[in-house]
Coordinates of C-alpha atoms in Angstrom, one line a residue:
X1 CA -60.8 76.4 9.9
X2 CA -62.8 73.8 8.0
X3 CA -65.9 75.1 6.3
X4 CA -68.5 72.7 4.8
X5 CA -71.3 74.1 2.5
X6 CA -74.4 72.2 1.6
X7 CA -76.4 73.0 -1.6
X8 CA -79.3 71.4 -3.4
X9 CA -77.8 72.2 -6.8
X10 CA -74.9 74.1 -8.4
X11 CA -77.2 75.2 -11.2
X12 CA -78.6 78.2 -9.4
X13 CA -77.1 81.5 -10.3
X14 CA -73.7 81.5 -8.7
X15 CA -73.7 85.3 -8.8
X16 CA -76.3 85.2 -6.0
X17 CA -74.6 82.7 -3.8
X18 CA -71.0 83.4 -4.5
X19 CA -70.2 79.7 -4.5
X20 CA -67.0 79.9 -6.5
X21 CA -65.7 83.2 -5.2
X22 CA -66.3 82.2 -1.5
X23 CA -64.5 78.9 -2.0
X24 CA -61.6 80.5 -3.7
X25 CA -61.3 83.1 -0.9
X26 CA -61.4 80.4 1.8
X27 CA -58.6 78.4 0.1
X28 CA -56.4 81.5 -0.3
X29 CA -56.7 82.1 3.4
X30 CA -55.5 78.5 4.1
X31 CA -58.9 77.3 5.2
X32 CA -60.4 74.0 4.0
X33 CA -63.5 74.5 1.8
X34 CA -65.8 71.5 1.3
X35 CA -68.8 71.7 -1.0
X36 CA -71.6 69.1 -1.1
X37 CA -74.2 69.2 -3.8
X38 CA -76.1 67.0 -6.3
X39 CA -74.0 67.9 -9.4
X40 CA -72.1 65.0 -11.0
X41 CA -68.4 64.9 -10.5
X42 CA -67.7 65.4 -14.2
X43 CA -69.8 68.5 -14.3
X44 CA -67.9 71.6 -15.5
X45 CA -69.0 73.6 -12.4
X46 CA -67.6 70.9 -10.2
X47 CA -64.3 70.8 -12.1
X48 CA -64.0 74.5 -11.7
X49 CA -64.5 74.2 -8.0
X50 CA -61.9 71.5 -7.7
X51 CA -59.4 73.4 -9.8
X52 CA -59.7 76.3 -7.3
X53 CA -58.8 74.0 -4.4
X54 CA -62.2 73.0 -3.0
X55 CA -63.1 69.5 -1.9
X56 CA -66.3 68.3 -3.6
X57 CA -68.7 65.4 -2.7
X58 CA -71.9 64.5 -4.5
X59 CA -75.0 63.9 -2.4
X60 CA -78.5 64.1 -3.9
X61 CA -80.3 66.6 -1.6
X62 CA -82.8 68.0 -4.2
X63 CA -85.5 70.4 -3.0
X64 CA -88.6 68.9 -1.4
X65 CA -87.5 65.3 -2.3
X66 CA -88.1 62.4 0.1
X67 CA -85.2 60.6 -1.6
X68 CA -82.9 63.2 0.1
X69 CA -83.5 61.3 3.4
X70 CA -81.2 58.6 2.0
X71 CA -78.3 61.0 2.3
X72 CA -78.5 61.3 6.1
X73 CA -76.0 58.5 6.8
X74 CA -73.6 59.5 4.0
X75 CA -73.6 63.1 5.2
X76 CA -73.0 61.9 8.8
X77 CA -69.9 59.9 7.5
X78 CA -68.5 63.0 5.8
X79 CA -69.0 65.1 8.9
X80 CA -67.2 62.5 11.0
X81 CA -64.4 62.3 8.4
X82 CA -63.7 66.0 8.1
X83 CA -64.9 67.3 11.5
X84 CA -65.9 70.7 10.1
X85 CA -65.8 73.8 12.3
X86 CA -68.6 75.5 10.4
X87 CA -71.4 74.1 8.2
X88 CA -73.2 76.5 5.9
X89 CA -76.6 75.4 4.5
X90 CA -78.1 77.3 1.5
X91 CA -81.6 75.8 1.3
X92 CA -84.2 74.0 3.4
X93 CA -83.8 70.4 2.3
X94 CA -80.1 70.2 3.0
X95 CA -80.7 71.9 6.3
X96 CA -83.1 69.1 7.4
X97 CA -80.7 66.4 6.2
X98 CA -77.9 68.1 8.2
X99 CA -79.9 68.3 11.4
X100 CA -80.8 64.6 11.2
X101 CA -77.2 63.7 10.4
X102 CA -75.8 65.5 13.4
X103 CA -78.0 63.6 15.9
X104 CA -75.7 60.6 16.1
X105 CA -72.6 62.0 14.6
X106 CA -69.4 61.1 16.5
X107 CA -67.3 64.3 16.3
X108 CA -64.8 65.9 18.6
X109 CA -66.8 69.2 18.6
X110 CA -70.3 69.9 17.2
X111 CA -69.9 72.3 14.3
X112 CA -71.4 75.7 14.2
X113 CA -74.3 76.0 11.7
X114 CA -74.9 79.0 9.4
X115 CA -77.9 79.3 7.1
X116 CA -78.8 81.8 4.4
X117 CA -82.4 83.1 3.8
X118 CA -82.4 84.0 0.1
X119 CA -86.1 84.8 -0.1
X120 CA -89.3 85.4 1.8
X121 CA -89.7 81.8 2.9
X122 CA -92.9 80.9 4.8
X123 CA -92.1 80.7 8.5
X124 CA -93.4 77.1 8.9
X125 CA -92.1 73.6 9.9
X126 CA -90.3 73.1 6.6
X127 CA -88.3 76.3 7.1
X128 CA -87.6 75.5 10.7
X129 CA -84.3 73.8 9.9
X130 CA -83.0 77.0 8.4
X131 CA -83.9 78.9 11.6
X132 CA -82.5 76.4 14.2
X133 CA -78.9 77.5 13.6
X134 CA -76.3 79.6 15.2
X135 CA -76.4 82.4 12.7
X136 CA -78.9 83.3 10.0
X137 CA -77.6 85.3 7.0
X138 CA -80.3 87.4 5.2
X139 CA -79.7 88.9 1.8
X140 CA -81.5 92.2 2.3
X141 CA -83.1 94.3 5.0
X142 CA -86.4 93.4 3.6
X143 CA -85.8 89.7 4.4
X144 CA -84.5 90.6 7.8
X145 CA -87.7 92.6 8.6
X146 CA -89.8 89.8 7.3
X147 CA -88.0 87.3 9.4
X148 CA -88.2 89.3 12.6
X149 CA -91.9 89.9 12.2
X150 CA -92.5 86.2 11.4
X151 CA -90.7 84.8 14.4
X152 CA -92.2 84.9 17.9
X153 CA -90.5 87.1 20.5
X154 CA -89.3 84.1 22.5
X155 CA -87.7 82.6 19.4
X156 CA -86.0 85.9 18.5
X157 CA -84.0 85.9 21.7
X158 CA -81.9 83.0 20.5
X159 CA -81.4 84.1 16.9
X160 CA -78.4 85.9 15.5
X161 CA -79.3 87.5 12.2
X162 CA -76.7 89.0 10.0
X163 CA -77.6 90.9 6.8
X164 CA -75.2 90.5 3.9
X165 CA -76.2 91.9 0.6
X166 CA -75.5 89.8 -2.5
X167 CA -72.6 91.3 -4.5
X168 CA -71.5 91.7 -8.1
X169 CA -68.2 90.6 -9.4
X170 CA -66.9 93.9 -10.6
X171 CA -64.3 92.2 -12.8
X172 CA -66.9 90.4 -14.7
X173 CA -69.3 93.4 -14.7
X174 CA -67.0 96.4 -15.1
X175 CA -68.4 99.9 -15.2
X176 CA -69.4 101.1 -18.7
X177 CA -68.7 97.8 -20.3
X178 CA -69.5 97.8 -24.0
X179 CA -70.5 94.6 -25.9
X180 CA -68.1 93.6 -28.6
X181 CA -68.7 94.3 -32.3
X182 CA -68.8 90.6 -32.9
X183 CA -71.6 90.1 -30.3
X184 CA -73.6 93.0 -31.8
X185 CA -73.3 91.6 -35.3
X186 CA -74.3 88.2 -34.3
X187 CA -77.2 89.5 -32.3
X188 CA -78.5 91.6 -35.2
X189 CA -78.1 88.7 -37.5
X190 CA -80.3 86.6 -35.1
X191 CA -82.7 89.4 -34.2
X192 CA -82.6 91.9 -37.1
X193 CA -85.6 93.8 -35.6
X194 CA -83.4 95.1 -32.7
X195 CA -81.1 97.2 -34.9
X196 CA -81.4 100.9 -34.3
X197 CA -84.0 100.5 -31.5
X198 CA -84.3 101.7 -28.0
X199 CA -83.9 98.6 -25.8
X200 CA -86.1 98.0 -22.7
X201 CA -84.6 94.8 -21.3
X202 CA -86.9 92.7 -19.1
X203 CA -84.2 90.4 -17.5
X204 CA -86.5 87.6 -16.2
X205 CA -88.9 85.0 -17.5
X206 CA -92.6 85.7 -17.8
X207 CA -94.6 84.9 -14.7
X208 CA -97.5 86.2 -12.6
X209 CA -95.0 87.6 -10.1
X210 CA -92.5 89.2 -12.5
X211 CA -94.7 92.1 -13.8
X212 CA -94.3 91.7 -17.6
X213 CA -97.8 93.1 -18.0
X214 CA -96.5 96.6 -17.2
X215 CA -94.6 96.5 -20.5
X216 CA -97.9 96.7 -22.3
X217 CA -98.6 100.1 -20.6
X218 CA -95.2 101.4 -21.4
X219 CA -95.2 100.3 -25.1
X220 CA -98.8 101.4 -25.6
X221 CA -98.4 104.9 -24.1
X222 CA -94.9 105.7 -25.4
X223 CA -94.8 104.2 -28.9
X224 CA -95.9 107.5 -30.6
X225 CA -93.4 109.6 -28.7
X226 CA -90.6 107.1 -29.1
X227 CA -91.3 105.0 -32.3
X228 CA -88.0 103.1 -31.8
X229 CA -88.9 101.8 -28.4
X230 CA -88.6 98.0 -28.2
X231 CA -88.9 95.4 -25.3
X232 CA -86.5 92.5 -25.0
X233 CA -87.7 89.6 -22.8
X234 CA -85.3 87.0 -21.4
X235 CA -87.7 84.1 -22.1
X236 CA -88.8 81.7 -24.8
X237 CA -91.3 82.9 -27.4
X238 CA -93.7 80.1 -26.5
X239 CA -94.2 77.8 -23.5
X240 CA -96.9 75.2 -23.8
X241 CA -99.4 75.2 -21.0
X242 CA -98.1 78.4 -19.4
X243 CA -101.2 80.5 -18.8
X244 CA -99.3 83.7 -17.8
X245 CA -97.2 83.5 -21.0
X246 CA -100.1 82.9 -23.3
X247 CA -102.2 85.7 -21.7
X248 CA -99.3 88.1 -22.2
X249 CA -98.8 87.2 -25.8
X250 CA -102.5 87.5 -26.6
X251 CA -102.8 90.9 -25.0
X252 CA -99.8 92.2 -26.9
X253 CA -101.1 90.9 -30.2
X254 CA -104.6 92.3 -29.6
X255 CA -103.2 95.8 -29.0
X256 CA -100.9 95.6 -32.0
X257 CA -97.7 95.6 -29.9
X258 CA -96.5 92.1 -30.8
X259 CA -93.9 93.5 -33.2
X260 CA -92.4 95.6 -30.4
X261 CA -91.3 92.6 -28.3
X262 CA -88.5 90.2 -28.9
X263 CA -88.0 87.0 -26.9
X264 CA -84.4 86.0 -26.8
X265 CA -84.6 82.9 -24.6
X266 CA -83.8 82.3 -20.9
X267 CA -80.9 79.9 -21.3
X268 CA -78.2 82.4 -22.3
X269 CA -74.7 83.0 -21.0
X270 CA -74.5 86.6 -22.4
X271 CA -76.7 88.4 -19.8
X272 CA -73.9 90.9 -19.2
X273 CA -74.0 91.9 -22.9
X274 CA -77.7 92.4 -22.9
X275 CA -77.7 94.4 -19.7
X276 CA -74.8 96.7 -20.9
X277 CA -76.4 97.2 -24.3
X278 CA -79.8 98.1 -22.9
X279 CA -81.1 101.7 -22.8
X280 CA -83.1 100.8 -19.7
X281 CA -83.3 97.6 -17.5
X282 CA -86.8 97.1 -16.1
X283 CA -87.3 95.9 -12.5
X284 CA -91.1 95.4 -12.4
X285 CA -91.7 92.5 -10.1
X286 CA -95.2 92.5 -8.7
X287 CA -94.1 90.7 -5.5
X288 CA -91.3 92.0 -3.3
X289 CA -87.8 91.0 -4.6
X290 CA -85.3 89.7 -2.0
X291 CA -82.2 90.1 -4.1
X292 CA -82.7 91.9 -7.4
X293 CA -79.4 90.7 -8.8
X294 CA -80.1 91.7 -12.4
X295 CA -80.9 95.3 -11.4
X296 CA -77.7 95.3 -9.3
X297 CA -75.6 94.0 -12.2
X298 CA -77.0 96.7 -14.5
X299 CA -76.2 99.4 -12.1
X300 CA -72.6 98.3 -11.9
X301 CA -72.4 98.2 -15.7
X302 CA -73.6 101.8 -15.7
X303 CA -77.0 101.0 -17.3
X304 CA -80.1 103.0 -16.1
X305 CA -82.7 100.9 -14.1
X306 CA -86.3 101.7 -13.6
X307 CA -88.1 99.8 -10.9
X308 CA -90.6 99.9 -8.1
X309 CA -89.8 101.5 -4.8
X310 CA -90.1 98.3 -2.8
X311 CA -88.0 95.6 -1.1
X312 CA -84.6 94.9 -2.7
X313 CA -85.1 97.3 -5.7
X314 CA -85.6 100.1 -3.2
X315 CA -82.5 99.1 -1.1
X316 CA -80.4 99.0 -4.3
X317 CA -81.6 102.0 -6.2
X318 CA -82.1 104.4 -3.3
X319 CA -78.3 104.7 -2.6
X320 CA -77.1 104.1 -6.1
X321 CA -79.7 105.4 -8.6
X322 CA -82.7 107.1 -6.9
X323 CA -84.0 108.6 -10.1
X324 CA -84.9 105.1 -11.3
X325 CA -87.3 104.5 -8.5
X326 CA -91.0 104.6 -9.2
X327 CA -92.7 105.5 -5.9
X328 CA -96.3 105.3 -7.1
X329 CA -97.5 101.8 -8.1
X330 CA -99.3 102.7 -11.3
X331 CA -98.8 102.9 -15.1
X332 CA -98.7 106.7 -15.3
X333 CA -95.8 107.0 -12.8
X334 CA -94.0 104.2 -14.5
X335 CA -94.3 105.6 -18.0
X336 CA -93.2 109.0 -16.7
X337 CA -90.0 107.5 -15.3
X338 CA -89.2 105.6 -18.6
X339 CA -89.9 108.8 -20.6
X340 CA -87.5 110.8 -18.5
X341 CA -84.8 108.3 -19.0
X342 CA -85.3 108.1 -22.8
X343 CA -85.4 111.9 -23.1
X344 CA -82.3 112.6 -21.0
X345 CA -80.1 109.7 -20.2
X346 CA -78.5 109.9 -16.8
X347 CA -76.3 106.9 -16.1
X348 CA -75.6 105.5 -12.6
X349 CA -72.2 106.5 -11.2
X350 CA -69.5 104.0 -10.5
X351 CA -69.8 102.4 -7.0
X352 CA -68.0 100.2 -4.7
X353 CA -71.1 99.1 -2.8
X354 CA -72.9 95.7 -3.3
X355 CA -69.7 94.0 -4.5
X356 CA -68.7 90.4 -4.4
X357 CA -65.6 91.2 -2.4
X358 CA -67.6 92.9 0.3
X359 CA -70.0 89.9 0.4
X360 CA -67.2 87.4 0.7
X361 CA -65.4 89.3 3.4
X362 CA -68.6 89.7 5.5
X363 CA -69.4 86.0 5.1
X364 CA -65.9 84.9 6.2
X365 CA -66.1 87.2 9.2
X366 CA -69.3 85.3 10.2
X367 CA -67.4 82.0 9.9
X368 CA -64.4 83.3 11.8
X369 CA -66.5 84.6 14.7
X370 CA -68.4 81.3 15.0
X371 CA -65.1 79.4 14.9
X372 CA -63.6 81.6 17.7
X373 CA -66.8 81.1 19.7
X374 CA -66.5 77.3 19.3
X375 CA -62.8 77.4 20.5
X376 CA -63.8 79.6 23.5
X377 CA -66.6 77.2 24.4
X378 CA -64.3 74.2 24.1
X379 CA -61.7 75.9 26.3
X380 CA -64.3 76.8 28.9
X381 CA -65.5 73.1 28.9
X382 CA -61.9 72.0 29.2
X383 CA -61.3 74.4 32.1
X384 CA -64.4 73.3 33.9
X385 CA -63.5 69.6 33.5
X386 CA -60.0 70.3 34.8
X387 CA -61.2 72.2 37.8
X388 CA -63.7 69.4 38.6
X389 CA -60.9 66.8 38.4
X390 CA -58.6 68.8 40.7
X391 CA -61.4 69.2 43.3
X392 CA -62.1 65.4 43.2
X393 CA -58.4 64.7 43.6
X394 CA -58.0 67.1 46.5
X395 CA -61.1 65.7 48.2
X396 CA -59.8 62.1 47.8
X397 CA -56.3 63.1 49.1
X398 CA -57.8 64.7 52.2
X399 CA -59.7 61.6 53.4
X400 CA -56.6 59.6 54.9
X401 CA -55.5 62.6 57.0
X402 CA -59.0 63.0 58.5
X403 CA -59.0 59.3 59.5
X404 CA -55.6 59.6 61.2
X405 CA -56.5 62.8 63.1
X406 CA -59.4 60.9 64.7
X407 CA -56.9 58.9 66.8
X408 CA -55.3 62.0 68.4
X409 CA -56.7 64.3 71.2
X410 CA -55.7 67.9 71.1
X411 CA -55.3 70.1 74.1
X412 CA -58.5 71.8 73.3
X413 CA -60.4 68.5 73.6
X414 CA -59.2 68.0 77.2
X415 CA -61.3 69.4 80.0
X416 CA -59.6 71.6 82.7
X417 CA -60.1 69.0 85.5
X418 CA -58.6 66.4 83.3
X419 CA -55.5 68.5 82.8
X420 CA -55.1 69.0 86.6
X421 CA -55.4 65.2 87.3
X422 CA -52.7 64.6 84.7
X423 CA -50.3 67.1 86.2
X424 CA -50.7 65.5 89.6
X425 CA -49.9 62.0 88.3
X426 CA -46.7 63.4 86.6
X427 CA -45.6 65.1 89.9
X428 CA -46.0 61.8 91.8
X429 CA -43.9 59.9 89.3
X430 CA -41.2 62.4 89.5
X431 CA -41.1 62.2 93.4
X432 CA -40.8 58.4 93.3
X433 CA -37.9 58.6 90.9
X434 CA -36.0 61.1 93.1
X435 CA -36.4 58.9 96.2
X436 CA -35.0 55.9 94.3
X437 CA -32.0 57.9 93.2
X438 CA -31.2 59.1 96.9
X439 CA -31.4 55.6 98.2
X440 CA -28.9 54.4 95.7
X441 CA -26.5 57.2 96.7
X442 CA -26.7 56.5 100.5
X443 CA -26.0 52.9 100.0

């Protein structure tokens, strides 16, 4: 089986898409894995893919870029070269380029197309290319429900939707992982205010949709009861022109809470250490989350998570850590949940749900099913073609016999009177022959 995957960029969080793990699994199963993205060939991520046996090609299909239309013909050439059985598109711009490239592609068999809906994309013309496929993979039940409600009933009849949760690599995020002494010393040297504190890790950047303003309520209401409480935000301490960032900083400083917050930056490669060292990981997004990967990683590490009972957070915490769910969307309920965790720590239990292995296996099953469907359809077309050729051959062979039969008259075609006349003529001939023979004997 030949699988081609199209991505806008490799810089997205690979833990969500499973780019490397999926490619490795395909190669191990003796399939061909082809990845097309905008990353340069000398990129470290690309080299890693190629080391694991993937074939890589660079095409600039950046999001919402008109320049991506220039890649239609190059992509068509690659499709004609490899004749992939399955093509998996991971975002909307590559999906459009693919649909345009397939229009005049000269291939033995059109590939089956799979798309993944990673979020609550608007159901509009731009998203249509992700929907006009053989199978749509959604990353959570929340996205599936959103999609089924957004599509019209007549469109839903043709859609095959498969929900596959994003998974965590349990080897990289093992249960009860502890940061090294070296990492702790380096962190305390860089951020001395964090030593001996109760860490509330906010694992995303600041934005209107991420809910950082709820930290103000938590710190303001619990600072007297827990004087060592401290918030850690995975964002820069200053971003010029960012209204949400500036508003949050001003409110924190106005309430005298500025010293209880540390900004550690967004471009870090030690997220695992921060999540495992945290006392609580906060999942406070104001808008429904489709994946919630940071909360999921924290759960697998054994770190308590407190988050809203909605969308992906609810789907993750309900089966794995229900005591971390905040059902009422208000500051009082949120502070109560945080207080309960700080007073009596109850860690999530070890789980084998939401794993990278499960995600990879389910995705390959989708590929395999589509591949088998393609083979069945091809065999059906071949059988229909063969049957048609045999019928034409038999029809052509029967024509000469029908022409010859036109020159013969069967007994059924002769009328009764005609038969009697014929018999009389035969009798007269016989009589004449007998007379001739008797005359010869007499002589």
